[in-house]
Each structure stands twice: as C-alpha cells, then as structure tokens.
Short mmCIF file of C-alpha atoms in Angstrom, two decimals:
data_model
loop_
_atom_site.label_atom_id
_atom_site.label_comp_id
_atom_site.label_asym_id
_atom_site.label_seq_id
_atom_site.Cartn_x
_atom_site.Cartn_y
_atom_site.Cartn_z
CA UNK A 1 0.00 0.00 0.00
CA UNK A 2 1.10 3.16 -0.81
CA UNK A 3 2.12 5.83 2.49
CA UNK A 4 4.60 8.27 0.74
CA UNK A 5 2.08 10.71 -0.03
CA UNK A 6 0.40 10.80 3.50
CA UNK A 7 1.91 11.81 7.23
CA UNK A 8 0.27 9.88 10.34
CA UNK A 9 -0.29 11.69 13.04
CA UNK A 10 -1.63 10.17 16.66
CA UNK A 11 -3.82 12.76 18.20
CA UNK A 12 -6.05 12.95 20.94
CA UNK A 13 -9.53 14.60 20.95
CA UNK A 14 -10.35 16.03 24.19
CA UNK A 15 -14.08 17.64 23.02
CA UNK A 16 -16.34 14.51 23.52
CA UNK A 17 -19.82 14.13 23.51
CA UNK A 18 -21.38 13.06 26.79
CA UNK A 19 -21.11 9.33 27.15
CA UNK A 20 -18.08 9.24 24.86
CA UNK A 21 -14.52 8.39 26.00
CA UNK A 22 -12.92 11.44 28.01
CA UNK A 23 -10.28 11.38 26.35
CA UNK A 24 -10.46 10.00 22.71
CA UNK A 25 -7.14 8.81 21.22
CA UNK A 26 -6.68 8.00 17.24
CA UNK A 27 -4.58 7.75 14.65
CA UNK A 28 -4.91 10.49 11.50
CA UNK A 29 -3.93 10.80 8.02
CA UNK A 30 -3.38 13.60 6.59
CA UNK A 31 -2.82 13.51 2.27
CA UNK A 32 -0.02 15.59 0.79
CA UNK A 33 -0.68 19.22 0.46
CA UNK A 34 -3.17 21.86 1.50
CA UNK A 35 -6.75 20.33 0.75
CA UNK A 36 -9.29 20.84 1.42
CA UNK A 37 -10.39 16.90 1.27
CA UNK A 38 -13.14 14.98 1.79
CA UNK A 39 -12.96 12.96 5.55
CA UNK A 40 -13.02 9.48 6.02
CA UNK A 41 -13.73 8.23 9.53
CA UNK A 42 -11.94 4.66 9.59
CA UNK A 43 -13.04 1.91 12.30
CA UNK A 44 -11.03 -0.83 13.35
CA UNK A 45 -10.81 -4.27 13.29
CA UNK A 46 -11.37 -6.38 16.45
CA UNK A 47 -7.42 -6.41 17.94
CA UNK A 48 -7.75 -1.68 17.71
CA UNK A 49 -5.38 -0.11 16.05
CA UNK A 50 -2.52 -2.04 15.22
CA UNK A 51 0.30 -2.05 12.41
CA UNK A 52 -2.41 -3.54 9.80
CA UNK A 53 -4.59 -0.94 10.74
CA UNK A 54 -2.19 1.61 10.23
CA UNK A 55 -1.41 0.59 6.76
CA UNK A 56 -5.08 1.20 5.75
CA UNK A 57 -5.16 4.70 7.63
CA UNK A 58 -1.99 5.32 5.02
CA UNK A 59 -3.50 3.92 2.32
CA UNK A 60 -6.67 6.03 2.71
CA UNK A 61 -4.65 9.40 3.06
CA UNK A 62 -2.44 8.32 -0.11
CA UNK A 63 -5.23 8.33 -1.57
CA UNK A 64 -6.52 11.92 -0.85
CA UNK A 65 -8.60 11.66 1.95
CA UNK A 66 -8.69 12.93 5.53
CA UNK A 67 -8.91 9.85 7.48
CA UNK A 68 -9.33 9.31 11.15
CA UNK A 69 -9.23 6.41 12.56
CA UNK A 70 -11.03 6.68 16.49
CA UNK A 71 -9.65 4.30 19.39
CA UNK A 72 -12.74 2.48 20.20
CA UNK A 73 -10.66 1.19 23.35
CA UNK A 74 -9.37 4.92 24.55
CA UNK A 75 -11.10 4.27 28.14
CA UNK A 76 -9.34 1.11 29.48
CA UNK A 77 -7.71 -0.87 26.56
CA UNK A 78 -8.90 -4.09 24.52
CA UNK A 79 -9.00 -6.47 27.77
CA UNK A 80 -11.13 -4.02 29.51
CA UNK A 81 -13.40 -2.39 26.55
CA UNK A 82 -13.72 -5.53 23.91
CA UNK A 83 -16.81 -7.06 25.46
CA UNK A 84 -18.59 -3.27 25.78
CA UNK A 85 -17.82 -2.67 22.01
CA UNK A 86 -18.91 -5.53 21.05
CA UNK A 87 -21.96 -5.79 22.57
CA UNK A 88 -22.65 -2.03 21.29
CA UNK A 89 -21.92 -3.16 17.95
CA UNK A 90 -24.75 -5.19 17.70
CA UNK A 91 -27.02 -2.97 19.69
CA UNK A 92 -26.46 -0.18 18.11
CA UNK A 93 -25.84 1.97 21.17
CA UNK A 94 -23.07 2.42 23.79
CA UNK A 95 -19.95 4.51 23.73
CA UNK A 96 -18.32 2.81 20.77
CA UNK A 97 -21.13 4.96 18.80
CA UNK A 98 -20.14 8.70 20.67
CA UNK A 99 -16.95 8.26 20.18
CA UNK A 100 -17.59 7.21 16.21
CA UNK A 101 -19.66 10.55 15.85
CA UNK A 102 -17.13 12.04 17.85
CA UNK A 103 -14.25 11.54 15.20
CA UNK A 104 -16.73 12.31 12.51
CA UNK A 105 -17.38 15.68 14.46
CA UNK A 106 -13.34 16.34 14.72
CA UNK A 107 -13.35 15.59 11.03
CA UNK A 108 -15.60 17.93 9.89
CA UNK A 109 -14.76 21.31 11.70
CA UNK A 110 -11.68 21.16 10.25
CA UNK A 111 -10.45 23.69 8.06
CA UNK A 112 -8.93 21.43 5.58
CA UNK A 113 -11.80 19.32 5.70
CA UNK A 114 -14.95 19.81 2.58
CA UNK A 115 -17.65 18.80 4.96
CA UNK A 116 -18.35 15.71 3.14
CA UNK A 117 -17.30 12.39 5.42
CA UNK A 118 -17.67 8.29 4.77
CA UNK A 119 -17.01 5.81 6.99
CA UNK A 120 -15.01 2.59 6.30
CA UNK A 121 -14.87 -0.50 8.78
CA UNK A 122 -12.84 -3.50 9.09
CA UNK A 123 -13.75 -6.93 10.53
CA UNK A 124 -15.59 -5.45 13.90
CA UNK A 125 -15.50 -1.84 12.14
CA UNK A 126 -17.51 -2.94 8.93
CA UNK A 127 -20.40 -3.78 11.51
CA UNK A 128 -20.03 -0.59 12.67
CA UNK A 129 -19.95 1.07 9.36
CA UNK A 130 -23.62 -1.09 8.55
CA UNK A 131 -24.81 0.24 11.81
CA UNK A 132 -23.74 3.71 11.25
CA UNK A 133 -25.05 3.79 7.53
CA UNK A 134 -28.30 5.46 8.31
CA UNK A 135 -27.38 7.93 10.90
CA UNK A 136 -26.95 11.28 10.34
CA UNK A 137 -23.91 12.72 9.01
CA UNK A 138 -22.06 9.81 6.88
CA UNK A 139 -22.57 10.65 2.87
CA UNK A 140 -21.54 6.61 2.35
CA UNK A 141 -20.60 3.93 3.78
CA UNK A 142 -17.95 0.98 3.05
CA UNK A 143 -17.87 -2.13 4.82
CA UNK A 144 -14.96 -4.79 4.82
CA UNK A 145 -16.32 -8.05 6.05
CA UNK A 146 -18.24 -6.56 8.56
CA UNK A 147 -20.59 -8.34 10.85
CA UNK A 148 -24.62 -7.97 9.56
CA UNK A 149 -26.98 -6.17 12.01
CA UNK A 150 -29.00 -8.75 13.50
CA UNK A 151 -32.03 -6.58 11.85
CA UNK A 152 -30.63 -5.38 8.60
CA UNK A 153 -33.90 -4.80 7.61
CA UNK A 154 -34.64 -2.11 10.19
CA UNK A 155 -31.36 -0.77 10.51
CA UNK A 156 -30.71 -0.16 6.80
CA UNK A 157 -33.73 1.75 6.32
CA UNK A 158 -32.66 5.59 5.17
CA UNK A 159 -28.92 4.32 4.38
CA UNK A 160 -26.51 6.24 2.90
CA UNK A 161 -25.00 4.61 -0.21
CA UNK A 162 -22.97 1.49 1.07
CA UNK A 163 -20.21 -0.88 -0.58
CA UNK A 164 -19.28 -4.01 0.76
CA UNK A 165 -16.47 -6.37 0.38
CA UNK A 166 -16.29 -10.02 1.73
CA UNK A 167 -14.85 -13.01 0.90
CA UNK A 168 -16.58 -16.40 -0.29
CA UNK A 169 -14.47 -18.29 1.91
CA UNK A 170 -15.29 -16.60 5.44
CA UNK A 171 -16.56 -19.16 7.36
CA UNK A 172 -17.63 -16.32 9.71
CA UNK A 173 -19.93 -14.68 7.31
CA UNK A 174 -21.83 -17.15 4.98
CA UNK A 175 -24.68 -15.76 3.45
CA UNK A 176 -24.10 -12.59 4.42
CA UNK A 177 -23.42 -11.22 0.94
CA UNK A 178 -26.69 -12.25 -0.23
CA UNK A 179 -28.46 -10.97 3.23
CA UNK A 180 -27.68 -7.65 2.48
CA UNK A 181 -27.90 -7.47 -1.16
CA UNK A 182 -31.46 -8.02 -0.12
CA UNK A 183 -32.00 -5.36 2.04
CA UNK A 184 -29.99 -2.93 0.60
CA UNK A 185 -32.30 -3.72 -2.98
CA UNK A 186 -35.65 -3.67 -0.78
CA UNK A 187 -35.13 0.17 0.67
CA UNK A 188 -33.30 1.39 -3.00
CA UNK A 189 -29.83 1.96 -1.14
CA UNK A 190 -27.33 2.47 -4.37
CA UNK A 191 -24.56 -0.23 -3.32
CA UNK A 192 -22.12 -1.95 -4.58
CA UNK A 193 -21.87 -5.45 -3.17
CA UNK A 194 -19.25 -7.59 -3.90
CA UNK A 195 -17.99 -11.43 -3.01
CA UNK A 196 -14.45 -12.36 -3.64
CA UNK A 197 -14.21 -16.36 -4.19
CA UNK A 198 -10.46 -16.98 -3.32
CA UNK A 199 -10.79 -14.73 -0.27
CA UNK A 200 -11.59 -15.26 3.49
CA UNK A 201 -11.81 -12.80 6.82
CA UNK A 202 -9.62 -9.89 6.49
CA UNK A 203 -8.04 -10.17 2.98
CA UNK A 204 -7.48 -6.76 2.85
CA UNK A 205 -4.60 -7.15 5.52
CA UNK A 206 -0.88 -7.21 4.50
CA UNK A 207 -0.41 -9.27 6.98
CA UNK A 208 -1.70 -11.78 9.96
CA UNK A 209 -3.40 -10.22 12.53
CA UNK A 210 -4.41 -10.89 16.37
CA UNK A 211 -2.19 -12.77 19.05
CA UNK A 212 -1.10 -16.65 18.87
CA UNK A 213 -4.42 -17.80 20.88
CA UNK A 214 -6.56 -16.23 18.05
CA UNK A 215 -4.89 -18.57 15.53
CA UNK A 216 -7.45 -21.80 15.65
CA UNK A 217 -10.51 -19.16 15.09
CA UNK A 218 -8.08 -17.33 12.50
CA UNK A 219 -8.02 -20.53 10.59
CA UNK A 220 -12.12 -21.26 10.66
CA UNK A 221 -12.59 -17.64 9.00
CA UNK A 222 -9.63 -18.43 6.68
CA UNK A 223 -7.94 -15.26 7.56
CA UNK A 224 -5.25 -14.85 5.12
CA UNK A 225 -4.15 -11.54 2.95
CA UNK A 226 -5.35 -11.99 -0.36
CA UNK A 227 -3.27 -9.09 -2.56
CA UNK A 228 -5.39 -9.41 -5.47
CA UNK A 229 -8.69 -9.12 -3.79
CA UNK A 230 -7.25 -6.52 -1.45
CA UNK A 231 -6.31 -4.25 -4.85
CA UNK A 232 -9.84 -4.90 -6.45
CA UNK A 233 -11.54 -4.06 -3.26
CA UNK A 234 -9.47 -0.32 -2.77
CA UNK A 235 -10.28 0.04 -6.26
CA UNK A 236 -13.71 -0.48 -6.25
CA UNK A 237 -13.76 1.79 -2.76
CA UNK A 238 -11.85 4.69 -4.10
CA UNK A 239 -14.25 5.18 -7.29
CA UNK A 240 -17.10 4.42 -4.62
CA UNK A 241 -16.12 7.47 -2.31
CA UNK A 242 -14.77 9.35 -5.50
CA UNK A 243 -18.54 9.64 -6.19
CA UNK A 244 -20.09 10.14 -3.03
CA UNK A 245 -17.76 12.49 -1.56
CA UNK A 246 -16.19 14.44 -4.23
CA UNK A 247 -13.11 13.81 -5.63
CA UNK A 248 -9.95 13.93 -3.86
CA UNK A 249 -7.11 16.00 -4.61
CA UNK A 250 -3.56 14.04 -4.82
#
C-alpha cells in the first residue's frame, strides 16, 4: 500500500460528547498538500489499532482523503473495553457509537476538511460502518467483512450509499453477501456489493493479525491476505467514495 504521499499523526480529541470516552485517542492521516479533502472516519478491526490498521489509515490518506481512525478502546484498553464494544456493535448503542460521531465531528470542523465524510470498517469496524449507515452525518458507507446487524432490515432503512467487500471463503460470514444485497435492494440503497471467491476474513490485511491464541478461530474464517482481492476491493472503494464524496485532490 502506498504511504509516501500521506503523514500519520496520533492525536487525541479532548471535546467529547457526553457518554463518549474522556479522552479520545486516534490515529490520522493527513494527504499531501493543502486540501481541502473529503474525511473518512476509519473503524477498526477487532485487535484496535494495530500495524495492519495503520497501513489502511496510510493507504486512505495516499489516496486523498482525511482519514481518522477513532480508538474504540481509549477508556481502558482491549482487555477491559472488547466485550462493551462488542456488545454495542450489535445494539447499536453504547460509547463505541459517541466516540464514532465524535471523530466524525473532529473531522468535519476542520479547516482542511470539505464537509463531506464516509465511513469505512474493518472486521468489527464494517459492523459498525452497517450500523452507522443510516445515521446522520455519513454521505456513504464501506464495509470490509463486517458483521450484519441482526435486523438489517430495520437498521438499513434511510442508508446512505454502502459498498461491501467479503470473501466467499469466510466461514464467519456465509450468506451474508446475499443478506444484504437483499436489504440494501428492498429500501433502494445504491450499493455496490461484492464477493471475492479466493478470499476469506480480512483479505485486505498485509499481513496476519491478532495474538497466537486467536490462531485456531483465524483458521475457521480463513484469515489470510489476499493481494489481489485486497487491490480490487481499494479500487472499487476509491471510485465508490470518488462519487459520493467528491473527488480527492492528490
């Protein structure tokens, strides 16, 4: 992936909603030169914000967007916060959700910033990008193997444009593909859907992901980098964003 053209930046947002972490850590990419660009708000995968997730922070700047990526585990760590997020994930409320709106918020009162923002999930993060689709404030949405709400049907409803990339051989997410091509067709939300059939859970990582314990369920949802998928999948992403928030200038 390319990073030459971007600078990462941690940062901390101190200006939270109520109910959102104090103190709201992240990671942020900023694109060469002076903007403005359209904002991305990135969510990670399950394991935060590690070196994978990193990469597609880069990748996402390189590519002339404002990106932010929000540390859903800012108040405590993954030990502590995995179980909350989770559980808010498929709720649909809880502080993983403030502090989502929070970065979008960050995102768009800044001056090199066009107003227009996306969001883009990962694993965990593309169920948070389903679940964010329809609220206020995201122009589209992009989801990378992301977990289906348990009510697509309901939560879908009003959706901002939404593309979605998963692999055939996720063991994780069978049938999911066809799930939401369903609702997404039933409430006329313009998507782009897509099914890779080489690919499993997270083949849009460089590289392995999670600790050694996480290996057995790694192998069940066939969690392997899959560079060709991975390429299709920006591809199809960038021209995705490039006409639902404006086009980018690299």
């Amino acid at each position: 992936m390319p990073t030459e053209s971007a600078t990462l930046i941690d940062i901390v947002i101190h200006t939270t909603p109520k109910g959102a972490s104090p103190v709201l850590k992240g990671l942020l990419g900023v694109p060469a030169g002076n903007g403005p660009w359209p904002a991305v708000v990135v969510v990670h995968e399950v394991f935060g914000i590690e070196g994978e997730m990193r990469k597609q922070v880069a990748h996402l700047a390189s590519l002339g967007y404002l990106a932010l990526m929000p540390d859903l585990y800012s108040s405590g760590g993954m030990r502590k916060c995995l179980v909350s997020t989770m559980k808010a994930m498929r709720s649909g409320t809880g502080r993983a959700f403030l502090d989502i709106d929070a970065a979008r918020q960050f995102l768009v009162d800044r001056p090199d910033a066009t107003g227009a923002v996306g969001v883009i999930g990962f694993c965990m993060g593309g169920g948070f990008a389903l679940m964010t689709a329809s609220s206020s404030g995201f122009n589209a949405a992009a989801s990378n193997y992301g977990m289906l709400p348990t009510n697509p049907d309901d939560v879908l409803a009003g959706a901002c444009p939404v593309i979605g990339s998963y692999g055939l051989r996720d063991g994780s997410l069978k049938g999911a593909v066809a799930t939401l091509e369903q609702s997404l067709t039933r409430h006329r939300v313009i998507h782009d859907l897509k099914e890779y059939p080489n690919a499993g859970h997270a083949f849009m990582n460089e590289a392995a992901a999670g600790p050694a314990w996480f290996r057995p369920v790694a192998r069940v949802m066939n969690m392997k980098p899959d560079p060709d998928a991975a390429a299709d999948a920006w591809a199809r992403i960038d021209t995705f964003f490039r006409e639902h928030l404006g086009q980018p200038r690299v």
